[in-house]
Tab-separated table of C-alpha atoms and ligand atoms in Angstrom:
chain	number	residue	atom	x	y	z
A	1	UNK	CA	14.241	-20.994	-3.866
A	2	UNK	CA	11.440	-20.647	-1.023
A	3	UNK	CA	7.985	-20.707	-1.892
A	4	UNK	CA	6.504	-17.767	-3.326
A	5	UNK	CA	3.804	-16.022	-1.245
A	6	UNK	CA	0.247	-15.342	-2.104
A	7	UNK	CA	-0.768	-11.700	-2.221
A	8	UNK	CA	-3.556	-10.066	-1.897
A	9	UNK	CA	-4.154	-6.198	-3.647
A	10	UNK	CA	-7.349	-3.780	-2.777
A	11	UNK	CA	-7.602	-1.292	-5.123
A	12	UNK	CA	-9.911	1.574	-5.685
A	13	UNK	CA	-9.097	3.339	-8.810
A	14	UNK	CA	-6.355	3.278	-11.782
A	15	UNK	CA	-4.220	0.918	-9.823
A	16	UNK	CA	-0.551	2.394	-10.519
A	17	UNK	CA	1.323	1.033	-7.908
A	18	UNK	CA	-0.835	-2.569	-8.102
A	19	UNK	CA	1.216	-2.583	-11.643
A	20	UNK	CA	4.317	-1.538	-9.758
A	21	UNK	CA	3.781	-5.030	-7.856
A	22	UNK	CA	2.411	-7.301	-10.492
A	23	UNK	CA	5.419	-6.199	-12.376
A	24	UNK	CA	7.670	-6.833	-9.478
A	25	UNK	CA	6.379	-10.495	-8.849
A	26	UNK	CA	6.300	-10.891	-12.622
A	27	UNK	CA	9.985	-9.865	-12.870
A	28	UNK	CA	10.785	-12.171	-10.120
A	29	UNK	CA	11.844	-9.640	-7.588
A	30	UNK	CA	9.166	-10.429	-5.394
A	31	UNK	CA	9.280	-13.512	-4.282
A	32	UNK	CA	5.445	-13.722	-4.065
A	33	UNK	CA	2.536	-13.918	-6.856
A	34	UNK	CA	-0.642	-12.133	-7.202
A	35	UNK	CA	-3.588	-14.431	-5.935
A	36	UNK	CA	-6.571	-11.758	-6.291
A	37	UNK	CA	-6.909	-8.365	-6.727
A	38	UNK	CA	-10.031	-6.903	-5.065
A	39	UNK	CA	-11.954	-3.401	-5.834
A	40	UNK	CA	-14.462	-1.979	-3.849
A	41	UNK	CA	-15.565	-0.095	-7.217
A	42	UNK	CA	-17.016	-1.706	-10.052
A	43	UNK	CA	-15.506	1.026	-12.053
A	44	UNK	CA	-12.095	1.271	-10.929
A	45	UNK	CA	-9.942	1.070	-14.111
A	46	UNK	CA	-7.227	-1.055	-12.199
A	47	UNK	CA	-9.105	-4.247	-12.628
A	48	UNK	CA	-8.919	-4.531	-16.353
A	49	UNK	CA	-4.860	-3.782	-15.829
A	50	UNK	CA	-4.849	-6.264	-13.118
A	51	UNK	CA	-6.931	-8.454	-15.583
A	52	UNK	CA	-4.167	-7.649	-18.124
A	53	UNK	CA	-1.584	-9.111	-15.982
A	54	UNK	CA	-3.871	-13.041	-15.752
A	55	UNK	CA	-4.634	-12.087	-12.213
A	56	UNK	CA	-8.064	-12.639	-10.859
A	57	UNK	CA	-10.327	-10.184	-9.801
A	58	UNK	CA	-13.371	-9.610	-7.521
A	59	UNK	CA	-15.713	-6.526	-6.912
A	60	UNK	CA	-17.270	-6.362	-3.558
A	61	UNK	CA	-18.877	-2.960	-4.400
A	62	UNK	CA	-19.401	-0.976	-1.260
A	63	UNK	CA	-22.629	0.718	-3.033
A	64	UNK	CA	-24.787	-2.933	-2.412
A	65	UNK	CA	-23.779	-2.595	1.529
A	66	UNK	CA	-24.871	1.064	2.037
A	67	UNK	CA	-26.320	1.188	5.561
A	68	UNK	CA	-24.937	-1.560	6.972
A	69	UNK	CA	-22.212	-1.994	9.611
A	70	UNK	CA	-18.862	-1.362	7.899
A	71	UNK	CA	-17.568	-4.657	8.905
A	72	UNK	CA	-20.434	-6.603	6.843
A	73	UNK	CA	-18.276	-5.338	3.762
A	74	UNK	CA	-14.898	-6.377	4.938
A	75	UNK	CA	-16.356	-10.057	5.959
A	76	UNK	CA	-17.188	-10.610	2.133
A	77	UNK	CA	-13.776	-9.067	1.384
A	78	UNK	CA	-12.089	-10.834	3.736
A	79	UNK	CA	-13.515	-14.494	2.933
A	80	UNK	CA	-12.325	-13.720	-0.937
A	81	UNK	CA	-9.120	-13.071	0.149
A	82	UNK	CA	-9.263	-16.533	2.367
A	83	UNK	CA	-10.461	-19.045	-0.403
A	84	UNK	CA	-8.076	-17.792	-2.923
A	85	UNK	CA	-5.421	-18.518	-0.057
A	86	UNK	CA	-3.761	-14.788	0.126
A	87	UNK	CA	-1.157	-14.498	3.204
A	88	UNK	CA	-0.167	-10.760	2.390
A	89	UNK	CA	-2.679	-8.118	1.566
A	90	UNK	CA	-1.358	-5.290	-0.634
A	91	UNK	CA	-3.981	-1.633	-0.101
A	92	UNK	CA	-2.886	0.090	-3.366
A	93	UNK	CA	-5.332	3.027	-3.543
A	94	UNK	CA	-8.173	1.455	-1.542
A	95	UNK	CA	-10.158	4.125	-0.602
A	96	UNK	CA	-12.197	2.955	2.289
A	97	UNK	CA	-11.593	2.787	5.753
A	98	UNK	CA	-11.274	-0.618	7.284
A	99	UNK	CA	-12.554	-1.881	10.227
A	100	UNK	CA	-11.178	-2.981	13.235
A	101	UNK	CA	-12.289	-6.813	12.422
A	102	UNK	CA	-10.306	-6.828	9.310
A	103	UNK	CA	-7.188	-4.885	10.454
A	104	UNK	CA	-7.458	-7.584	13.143
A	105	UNK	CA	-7.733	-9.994	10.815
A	106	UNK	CA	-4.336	-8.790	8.859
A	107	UNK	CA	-2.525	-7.672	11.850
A	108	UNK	CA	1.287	-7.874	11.083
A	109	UNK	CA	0.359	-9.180	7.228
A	110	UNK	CA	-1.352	-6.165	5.637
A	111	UNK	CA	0.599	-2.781	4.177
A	112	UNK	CA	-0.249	0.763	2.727
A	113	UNK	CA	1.075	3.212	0.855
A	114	UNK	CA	0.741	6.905	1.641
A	115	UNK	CA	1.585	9.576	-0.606
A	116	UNK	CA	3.190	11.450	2.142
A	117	UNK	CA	6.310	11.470	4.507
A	118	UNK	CA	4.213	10.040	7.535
A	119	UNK	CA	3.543	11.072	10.391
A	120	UNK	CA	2.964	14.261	8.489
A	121	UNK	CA	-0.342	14.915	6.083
A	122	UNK	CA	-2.111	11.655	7.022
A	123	UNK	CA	-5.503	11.214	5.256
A	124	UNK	CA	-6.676	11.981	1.698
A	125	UNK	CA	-5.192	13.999	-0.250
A	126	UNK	CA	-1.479	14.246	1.187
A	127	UNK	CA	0.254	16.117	-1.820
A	128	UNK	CA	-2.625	19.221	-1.556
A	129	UNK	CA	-1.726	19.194	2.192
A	130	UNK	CA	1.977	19.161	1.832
A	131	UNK	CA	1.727	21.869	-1.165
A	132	UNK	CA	-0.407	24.301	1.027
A	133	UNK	CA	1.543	23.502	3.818
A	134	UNK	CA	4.813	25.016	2.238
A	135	UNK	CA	6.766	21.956	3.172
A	136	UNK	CA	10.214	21.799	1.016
A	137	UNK	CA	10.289	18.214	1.278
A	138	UNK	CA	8.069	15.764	0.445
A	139	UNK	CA	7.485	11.812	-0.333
A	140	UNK	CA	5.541	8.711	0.531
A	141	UNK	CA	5.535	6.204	3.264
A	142	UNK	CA	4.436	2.328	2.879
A	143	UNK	CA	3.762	1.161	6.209
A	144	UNK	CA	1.501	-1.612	8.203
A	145	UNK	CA	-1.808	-1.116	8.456
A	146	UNK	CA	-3.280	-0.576	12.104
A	147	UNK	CA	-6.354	0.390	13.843
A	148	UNK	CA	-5.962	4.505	12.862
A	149	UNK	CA	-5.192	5.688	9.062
A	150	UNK	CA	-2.633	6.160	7.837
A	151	UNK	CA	-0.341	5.274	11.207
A	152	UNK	CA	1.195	1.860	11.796
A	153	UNK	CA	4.690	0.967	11.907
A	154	UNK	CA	7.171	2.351	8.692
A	155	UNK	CA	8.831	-0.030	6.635
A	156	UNK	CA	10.359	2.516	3.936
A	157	UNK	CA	10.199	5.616	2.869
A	158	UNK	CA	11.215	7.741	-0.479
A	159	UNK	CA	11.953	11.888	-0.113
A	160	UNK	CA	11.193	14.432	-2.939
A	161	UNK	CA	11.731	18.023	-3.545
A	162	UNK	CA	8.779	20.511	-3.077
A	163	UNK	CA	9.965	22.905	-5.799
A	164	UNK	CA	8.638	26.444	-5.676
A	165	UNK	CA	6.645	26.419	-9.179
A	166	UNK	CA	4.464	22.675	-7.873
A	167	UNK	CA	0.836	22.513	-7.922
A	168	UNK	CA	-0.689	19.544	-6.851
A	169	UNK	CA	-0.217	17.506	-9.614
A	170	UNK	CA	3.384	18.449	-10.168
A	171	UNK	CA	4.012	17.307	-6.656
A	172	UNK	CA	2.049	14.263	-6.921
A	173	UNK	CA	3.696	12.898	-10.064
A	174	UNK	CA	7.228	13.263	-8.371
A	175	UNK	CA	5.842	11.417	-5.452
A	176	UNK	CA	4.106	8.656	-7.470
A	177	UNK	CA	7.274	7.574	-9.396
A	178	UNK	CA	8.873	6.975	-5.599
A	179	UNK	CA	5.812	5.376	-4.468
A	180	UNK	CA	6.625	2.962	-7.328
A	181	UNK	CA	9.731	1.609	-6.622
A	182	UNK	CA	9.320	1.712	-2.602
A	183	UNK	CA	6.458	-0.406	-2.568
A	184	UNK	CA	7.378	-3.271	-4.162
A	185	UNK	CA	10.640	-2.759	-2.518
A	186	UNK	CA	8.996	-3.277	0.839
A	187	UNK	CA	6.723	-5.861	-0.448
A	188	UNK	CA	9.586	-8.203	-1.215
A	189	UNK	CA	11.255	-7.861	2.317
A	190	UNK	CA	8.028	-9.275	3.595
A	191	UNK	CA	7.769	-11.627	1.601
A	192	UNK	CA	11.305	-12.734	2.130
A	193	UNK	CA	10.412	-12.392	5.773
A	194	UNK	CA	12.736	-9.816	6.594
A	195	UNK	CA	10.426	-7.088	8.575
A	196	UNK	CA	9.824	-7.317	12.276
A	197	UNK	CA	7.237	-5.014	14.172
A	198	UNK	CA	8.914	-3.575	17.448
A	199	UNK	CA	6.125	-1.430	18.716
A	200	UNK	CA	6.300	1.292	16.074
A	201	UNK	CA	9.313	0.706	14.549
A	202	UNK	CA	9.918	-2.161	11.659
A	203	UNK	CA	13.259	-3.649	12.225
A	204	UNK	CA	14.708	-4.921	8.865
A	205	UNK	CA	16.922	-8.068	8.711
A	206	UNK	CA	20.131	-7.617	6.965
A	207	UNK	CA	19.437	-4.009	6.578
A	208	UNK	CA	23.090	-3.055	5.420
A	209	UNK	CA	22.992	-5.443	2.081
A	210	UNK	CA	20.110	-2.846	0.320
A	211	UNK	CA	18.539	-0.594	2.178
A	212	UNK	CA	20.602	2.465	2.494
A	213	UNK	CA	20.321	2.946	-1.026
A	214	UNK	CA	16.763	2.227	-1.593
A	215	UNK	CA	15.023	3.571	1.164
A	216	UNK	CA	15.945	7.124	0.954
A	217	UNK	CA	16.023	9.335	-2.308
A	218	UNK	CA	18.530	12.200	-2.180
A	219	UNK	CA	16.571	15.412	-2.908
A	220	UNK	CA	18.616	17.360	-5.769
A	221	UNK	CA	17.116	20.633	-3.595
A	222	UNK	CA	19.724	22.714	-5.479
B	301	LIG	C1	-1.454	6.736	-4.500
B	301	LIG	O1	-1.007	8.061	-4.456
B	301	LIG	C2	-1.309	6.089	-3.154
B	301	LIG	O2	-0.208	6.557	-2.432
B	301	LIG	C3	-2.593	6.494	-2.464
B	301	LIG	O3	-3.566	6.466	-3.462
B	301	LIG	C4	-2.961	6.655	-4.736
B	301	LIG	C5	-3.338	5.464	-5.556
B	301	LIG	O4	-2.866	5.540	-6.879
B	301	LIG	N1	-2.854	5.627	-1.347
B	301	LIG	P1	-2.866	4.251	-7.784
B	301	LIG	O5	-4.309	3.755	-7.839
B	301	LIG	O6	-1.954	3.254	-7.162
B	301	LIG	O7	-2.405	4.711	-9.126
């Protein structure tokens, strides 16, 4: 078997779908391990989980940088992420905006996920948007990160019913159990090296064998 890659995770807060990937690579569907896991929050509780799971961790606490140009935080970021030798960065709830240096940095070798069927309800809160919005169809996106949020090229996406009772948190809980099993989905076709960037759109090497099945979930819209 091919060398596993070394990933990289920025997290935020509780760090649900960081699980969905340590459990992934632990599991042995991704062919890649977890080299750090990186919080801009002291407090986020995903660090004792990623703890939990033997991966190391790092704060870089945006708090001590207050002032200064955005970029001085991703440098320290981005030299952790060097010297532990990650070649895939995960963002799994990261909520900061990056710069331009670092997306640079990750061009082609850095994903998101986005609780929303992108290009629609970019930006925070994407369930809230898609409730008020009266959309009957929802979902999440994981996609490359470039220069503007929340808008590189898609690698998969998972659709959900917006049923006529949901609140926010309804919606959000039917989103997050899709956001679970499409992200480490599209993790582990990077990591086999299966995704190539043609302007906006991912093209997906031996797309037939899997995808199909995976990428879309039938909404039961009844
Ligand atoms: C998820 O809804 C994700 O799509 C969004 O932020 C939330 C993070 O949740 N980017 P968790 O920390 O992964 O549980």
């Amino acid at each position: 078997m091919s060398r596993k890659r070394r990933i990289g995770i920025l997290i935020s807060g509780r760090g649900s779908n960081m699980v969905s990937l340590l459990e992934g690579m632990r599991a042995g569907e991704i062919p890649g391990e977890a080299a750090l896991v990186v919080s801009n929050r002291p407090d986020a509780p995903g660090l004792a989980r990623a703890a939990s799971f033997g991966v190391p961790t790092a704060v870089v606490p945006q708090r001590e940088f207050r002032g200064r140009p955005r970029e001085e935080h991703d440098r320290t970021v981005h030299a952790k992420l060097e010297r532990a030798g990650v070649e895939f960065v995960c963002l799994a709830g990261y909520m900061r905006i990056l710069s331009p240096w670092f997306v640079a940095q990750w061009e082609g070798r850095m994903l998101n996920i986005h609780p929303a069927l992108l290009p629609s309800f970019p930006g925070l809160h994407g369930q809230r948007q898609a409730v008020e919005h009266g959309v009957r169809i929802a979902g999440c996106t994981v996609h490359f990160v470039d220069r503007e949020v929340d808008h590189g090229p898609i690698v998969a996406q998972a659709a959900v019913p917006v049923l006529p009772d949901d609140d926010e948190d309804a919606l959000a809980a039917r989103i997050l159990e899709q956001e679970h099993r499409i992200y480490p989905l599209a993790l582990r076709l990077l990591c086999e090296d299966r995704l190539r960037i043609e302007g906006r759109r991912v093209v997906v090497r031996d797309e037939e064998v899997d995808l199909p099945r995976s990428l879309v979930v039938p909404s039961p819209l009844g």
